[in-house]
Amino acid sequence: MTAEPLTPGRLRTALHALELFAGLTEDQLDWLVSVSRPRTLAEGEVLFRDGDPATEFHVLLSGGLVVTKVVDGREEVLTRHSTEEEGAEDHDGKPAAAHRFTGELPLLTEGGYVATAAGSGPATVVVGYPRPVFFEMLTRCHGVAAVLLPVLAWRIKSSEVQARKRATVEALGTLAAGLAHELNNPAAAVARAAQELAPALDRLTATGHDWGAEAGGAERGVLDRLTDELAKLPPPATSDPIAQADAEEELADWAEETGAERPGLLAAGVADLGLELGWLLERLEGVGESALPAALDHLAAVLETRALTAELRAAGPRISQLVAATRDYANLDRAPEQRFPVTDGLENTLVVLRAKLAGITVVRAYDPDLPELTGYPGELNQVWTNLVDNAAEAMEGAGTLTLRARAEGGCMVVEVHDTGRGIPEASLPRIFEPFYTTKDVGKGTGLGLHLSYRIVTQRHRGSLTARSVPGDTRMTVRLPIAPSTPTDQVERGS
């Protein structure tokens, strides 16, 4: 289907029927028609693309447009403009006039398009007005601004709400990924230990019977003292893995020569404690040659069982720590506004992002006796997550992340410093703008730093600044220590 060509008369009638141009005089309409360039869009034909420089203001005469953006590799529909739905009530409060024009926001901010617009349905006719013509339109046709400004205000507010929702989803996704990765190790340890514990207990019972049948009273006392001493040993210090492997081999060879049934199990258990053959021989004095194999098998079973139960004991608190850190990070069971130590949120963020920080040295530089803040810790945790996550990506698995916190001039100052590739000088003034990103296409929404800026400046009446050169990027957050009542709070997304 092809749209009928627009004659100047039909174009004049179509433009005058729009709310945007309804109040124009005859002379203004004559000028508008003279600068209008009708264009027909086919289904799916692109009007403008995300990231392209904004060059035109577009007015929709008939048909529809669909506005999309690629977020994390997926194309999402941001909004639709349709002349058929213009009079319908929108659930999100979209003004009727907003269906009829697009492109004014990036023109006014001298930026680029932040989404892609394409035809929705055939015979969609759009009129494109270049930047100089658009600004002349605002000065010549005063009634245009009266319609355009409320739509502009709604779009800015709508983009903020969408930014908060997307950034919240990003933060929850980061939280879920970090939690899943961190829970994998203790959960796997629990599963493995639970699976191996039953046969280990069977071996312990069997070797106990054999040892009891072979040993005399004095020999039992020797082994009882040895197992008690092993239970009280402190965790071994970091040792040379080559030396430990040599000790384990020597222990296994000796245990096999004595006739032990599981020499490898005994050798691994003893060497893992940082012990050698000489230490074991000294403490086994008094056990006869005939009873020694049964003693070694029982000792191996004891060490195996203790190692498995130690894994279970270590995994439980680790899981509890992760759950507690996640609860505190998300601020799930507390009032939204509260007094809190800022370092708690920083530490919980490090726990959540531990997997992304693998290979990166983390340095904490917290001043002692820091005062507590009054605010919204759950929202600030989104800030810490964005800043630390960006720093980790910039360092690509190698470098130093430094977190600093200090009280200064009535404010809490938190600094996130990384030794990564840095932010390009040309990009630095724009990093807090919505949808602006220096990451590759599909790897970022450009909302994280914008949301962080809003949370810090409007929710907490603070400031967020950045300075960067290659190898030295510093994001500095200043938060008032004394509570204050924001006059322009960010609308909170659900």
PDB file of N, CA and C in Angstrom, residues 211 218-227 229-230 251 254-255 258 260 266 270 276-289 291-300 303:
ATOM      1  N   TRP A 211      40.075 -52.168  64.692  1.00  0.00           N
ATOM      2  CA  TRP A 211      41.067 -51.624  65.614  1.00  0.00           C
ATOM      3  C   TRP A 211      40.810 -52.119  67.027  1.00  0.00           C
ATOM      4  N   ALA A 218      46.869 -50.253  76.106  1.00  0.00           N
ATOM      5  CA  ALA A 218      47.880 -49.210  75.967  1.00  0.00           C
ATOM      6  C   ALA A 218      47.885 -48.660  74.542  1.00  0.00           C
ATOM      7  N   GLU A 219      47.704 -49.553  73.570  1.00  0.00           N
ATOM      8  CA  GLU A 219      47.702 -49.107  72.181  1.00  0.00           C
ATOM      9  C   GLU A 219      46.497 -48.212  71.895  1.00  0.00           C
ATOM     10  N   ARG A 220      45.358 -48.548  72.460  1.00  0.00           N
ATOM     11  CA  ARG A 220      44.176 -47.681  72.265  1.00  0.00           C
ATOM     12  C   ARG A 220      44.442 -46.279  72.814  1.00  0.00           C
ATOM     13  N   GLY A 221      45.135 -46.247  73.963  1.00  0.00           N
ATOM     14  CA  GLY A 221      45.460 -44.941  74.550  1.00  0.00           C
ATOM     15  C   GLY A 221      46.342 -44.114  73.650  1.00  0.00           C
ATOM     16  N   VAL A 222      47.319 -44.781  72.971  1.00  0.00           N
ATOM     17  CA  VAL A 222      48.191 -44.060  72.037  1.00  0.00           C
ATOM     18  C   VAL A 222      47.378 -43.411  70.917  1.00  0.00           C
ATOM     19  N   LEU A 223      46.480 -44.196  70.318  1.00  0.00           N
ATOM     20  CA  LEU A 223      45.694 -43.652  69.209  1.00  0.00           C
ATOM     21  C   LEU A 223      44.692 -42.604  69.688  1.00  0.00           C
ATOM     22  N   ASP A 224      44.134 -42.778  70.888  1.00  0.00           N
ATOM     23  CA  ASP A 224      43.211 -41.770  71.426  1.00  0.00           C
ATOM     24  C   ASP A 224      43.916 -40.438  71.609  1.00  0.00           C
ATOM     25  N   ARG A 225      45.152 -40.487  72.136  1.00  0.00           N
ATOM     26  CA  ARG A 225      45.905 -39.234  72.335  1.00  0.00           C
ATOM     27  C   ARG A 225      46.252 -38.590  70.995  1.00  0.00           C
ATOM     28  N   LEU A 226      46.577 -39.441  70.019  1.00  0.00           N
ATOM     29  CA  LEU A 226      46.912 -38.902  68.695  1.00  0.00           C
ATOM     30  C   LEU A 226      45.702 -38.220  68.056  1.00  0.00           C
ATOM     31  N   THR A 227      44.551 -38.858  68.095  1.00  0.00           N
ATOM     32  CA  THR A 227      43.365 -38.244  67.477  1.00  0.00           C
ATOM     33  C   THR A 227      42.956 -36.972  68.227  1.00  0.00           C
ATOM     34  N   GLU A 229      45.036 -34.920  69.727  1.00  0.00           N
ATOM     35  CA  GLU A 229      46.006 -33.894  69.330  1.00  0.00           C
ATOM     36  C   GLU A 229      45.699 -33.357  67.932  1.00  0.00           C
ATOM     37  N   LEU A 230      45.333 -34.276  67.024  1.00  0.00           N
ATOM     38  CA  LEU A 230      44.994 -33.836  65.671  1.00  0.00           C
ATOM     39  C   LEU A 230      43.782 -32.905  65.671  1.00  0.00           C
ATOM     40  N   LEU A 251      54.349 -40.536  53.012  1.00  0.00           N
ATOM     41  CA  LEU A 251      53.396 -41.132  53.946  1.00  0.00           C
ATOM     42  C   LEU A 251      52.674 -42.317  53.316  1.00  0.00           C
ATOM     43  N   TRP A 254      54.973 -45.384  53.002  1.00  0.00           N
ATOM     44  CA  TRP A 254      55.193 -46.038  54.308  1.00  0.00           C
ATOM     45  C   TRP A 254      53.948 -46.790  54.756  1.00  0.00           C
ATOM     46  N   ALA A 255      52.754 -46.154  54.631  1.00  0.00           N
ATOM     47  CA  ALA A 255      51.519 -46.802  55.067  1.00  0.00           C
ATOM     48  C   ALA A 255      51.257 -48.071  54.259  1.00  0.00           C
ATOM     49  N   THR A 258      53.342 -50.927  55.555  1.00  0.00           N
ATOM     50  CA  THR A 258      52.877 -51.498  56.826  1.00  0.00           C
ATOM     51  C   THR A 258      51.679 -52.412  56.637  1.00  0.00           C
ATOM     52  N   ALA A 260      48.543 -51.162  55.442  1.00  0.00           N
ATOM     53  CA  ALA A 260      47.280 -50.419  55.537  1.00  0.00           C
ATOM     54  C   ALA A 260      46.483 -50.585  54.255  1.00  0.00           C
ATOM     55  N   LEU A 266      44.989 -42.072  54.129  1.00  0.00           N
ATOM     56  CA  LEU A 266      45.731 -41.649  55.321  1.00  0.00           C
ATOM     57  C   LEU A 266      46.731 -40.554  54.981  1.00  0.00           C
ATOM     58  N   VAL A 270      46.768 -36.667  56.534  1.00  0.00           N
ATOM     59  CA  VAL A 270      47.867 -36.171  57.368  1.00  0.00           C
ATOM     60  C   VAL A 270      48.582 -35.003  56.695  1.00  0.00           C
ATOM     61  N   GLU A 276      54.173 -34.332  58.578  1.00  0.00           N
ATOM     62  CA  GLU A 276      55.046 -35.219  57.813  1.00  0.00           C
ATOM     63  C   GLU A 276      55.153 -36.570  58.510  1.00  0.00           C
ATOM     64  N   LEU A 277      55.848 -37.526  57.853  1.00  0.00           N
ATOM     65  CA  LEU A 277      55.960 -38.895  58.359  1.00  0.00           C
ATOM     66  C   LEU A 277      56.643 -38.940  59.712  1.00  0.00           C
ATOM     67  N   GLY A 278      57.697 -38.149  59.906  1.00  0.00           N
ATOM     68  CA  GLY A 278      58.418 -38.177  61.185  1.00  0.00           C
ATOM     69  C   GLY A 278      57.514 -37.811  62.347  1.00  0.00           C
ATOM     70  N   TRP A 279      56.675 -36.819  62.143  1.00  0.00           N
ATOM     71  CA  TRP A 279      55.749 -36.403  63.219  1.00  0.00           C
ATOM     72  C   TRP A 279      54.808 -37.543  63.571  1.00  0.00           C
ATOM     73  N   LEU A 280      54.297 -38.251  62.560  1.00  0.00           N
ATOM     74  CA  LEU A 280      53.346 -39.335  62.796  1.00  0.00           C
ATOM     75  C   LEU A 280      54.022 -40.530  63.476  1.00  0.00           C
ATOM     76  N   LEU A 281      55.233 -40.890  63.026  1.00  0.00           N
ATOM     77  CA  LEU A 281      55.939 -42.024  63.624  1.00  0.00           C
ATOM     78  C   LEU A 281      56.195 -41.796  65.106  1.00  0.00           C
ATOM     79  N   GLU A 282      56.561 -40.593  65.450  1.00  0.00           N
ATOM     80  CA  GLU A 282      56.842 -40.270  66.850  1.00  0.00           C
ATOM     81  C   GLU A 282      55.625 -40.508  67.733  1.00  0.00           C
ATOM     82  N   ARG A 283      54.435 -40.177  67.227  1.00  0.00           N
ATOM     83  CA  ARG A 283      53.222 -40.295  68.041  1.00  0.00           C
ATOM     84  C   ARG A 283      52.585 -41.676  67.982  1.00  0.00           C
ATOM     85  N   LEU A 284      53.070 -42.524  67.080  1.00  0.00           N
ATOM     86  CA  LEU A 284      52.553 -43.898  67.008  1.00  0.00           C
ATOM     87  C   LEU A 284      53.425 -44.893  67.774  1.00  0.00           C
ATOM     88  N   GLU A 285      54.442 -44.378  68.437  1.00  0.00           N
ATOM     89  CA  GLU A 285      55.270 -45.272  69.248  1.00  0.00           C
ATOM     90  C   GLU A 285      54.409 -45.897  70.335  1.00  0.00           C
ATOM     91  N   GLY A 286      54.519 -47.195  70.503  1.00  0.00           N
ATOM     92  CA  GLY A 286      53.686 -47.915  71.473  1.00  0.00           C
ATOM     93  C   GLY A 286      52.620 -48.756  70.803  1.00  0.00           C
ATOM     94  N   VAL A 287      52.431 -48.568  69.489  1.00  0.00           N
ATOM     95  CA  VAL A 287      51.495 -49.413  68.747  1.00  0.00           C
ATOM     96  C   VAL A 287      52.296 -50.536  68.104  1.00  0.00           C
ATOM     97  N   GLY A 288      51.921 -51.777  68.420  1.00  0.00           N
ATOM     98  CA  GLY A 288      52.668 -52.921  67.933  1.00  0.00           C
ATOM     99  C   GLY A 288      52.544 -53.097  66.435  1.00  0.00           C
ATOM    100  N   GLU A 289      53.507 -53.873  65.858  1.00  0.00           N
ATOM    101  CA  GLU A 289      53.536 -54.067  64.420  1.00  0.00           C
ATOM    102  C   GLU A 289      52.284 -54.751  63.906  1.00  0.00           C
ATOM    103  N   ALA A 291      49.251 -54.564  65.135  1.00  0.00           N
ATOM    104  CA  ALA A 291      48.067 -53.700  65.243  1.00  0.00           C
ATOM    105  C   ALA A 291      48.192 -52.430  64.409  1.00  0.00           C
ATOM    106  N   LEU A 292      49.410 -52.157  63.870  1.00  0.00           N
ATOM    107  CA  LEU A 292      49.642 -50.888  63.187  1.00  0.00           C
ATOM    108  C   LEU A 292      48.755 -50.713  61.943  1.00  0.00           C
ATOM    109  N   PRO A 293      48.569 -51.719  61.066  1.00  0.00           N
ATOM    110  CA  PRO A 293      47.696 -51.504  59.911  1.00  0.00           C
ATOM    111  C   PRO A 293      46.282 -51.106  60.314  1.00  0.00           C
ATOM    112  N   ALA A 294      45.712 -51.766  61.320  1.00  0.00           N
ATOM    113  CA  ALA A 294      44.364 -51.412  61.771  1.00  0.00           C
ATOM    114  C   ALA A 294      44.333 -50.006  62.348  1.00  0.00           C
ATOM    115  N   ALA A 295      45.410 -49.618  63.039  1.00  0.00           N
ATOM    116  CA  ALA A 295      45.486 -48.265  63.598  1.00  0.00           C
ATOM    117  C   ALA A 295      45.498 -47.222  62.484  1.00  0.00           C
ATOM    118  N   LEU A 296      46.283 -47.475  61.441  1.00  0.00           N
ATOM    119  CA  LEU A 296      46.381 -46.516  60.338  1.00  0.00           C
ATOM    120  C   LEU A 296      45.063 -46.416  59.576  1.00  0.00           C
ATOM    121  N   ASP A 297      44.392 -47.559  59.350  1.00  0.00           N
ATOM    122  CA  ASP A 297      43.111 -47.520  58.646  1.00  0.00           C
ATOM    123  C   ASP A 297      42.057 -46.764  59.455  1.00  0.00           C
ATOM    124  N   HIS A 298      42.055 -46.985  60.779  1.00  0.00           N
ATOM    125  CA  HIS A 298      41.089 -46.278  61.621  1.00  0.00           C
ATOM    126  C   HIS A 298      41.413 -44.784  61.672  1.00  0.00           C
ATOM    127  N   LEU A 299      42.708 -44.461  61.746  1.00  0.00           N
ATOM    128  CA  LEU A 299      43.111 -43.043  61.747  1.00  0.00           C
ATOM    129  C   LEU A 299      42.713 -42.376  60.434  1.00  0.00           C
ATOM    130  N   ALA A 300      42.876 -43.092  59.313  1.00  0.00           N
ATOM    131  CA  ALA A 300      42.480 -42.529  58.020  1.00  0.00           C
ATOM    132  C   ALA A 300      40.983 -42.253  57.985  1.00  0.00           C
ATOM    133  N   LEU A 303      40.222 -39.144  60.100  1.00  0.00           N
ATOM    134  CA  LEU A 303      40.595 -37.905  59.412  1.00  0.00           C
ATOM    135  C   LEU A 303      39.633 -37.584  58.272  1.00  0.00           C
TER     136      LEU A 303
END
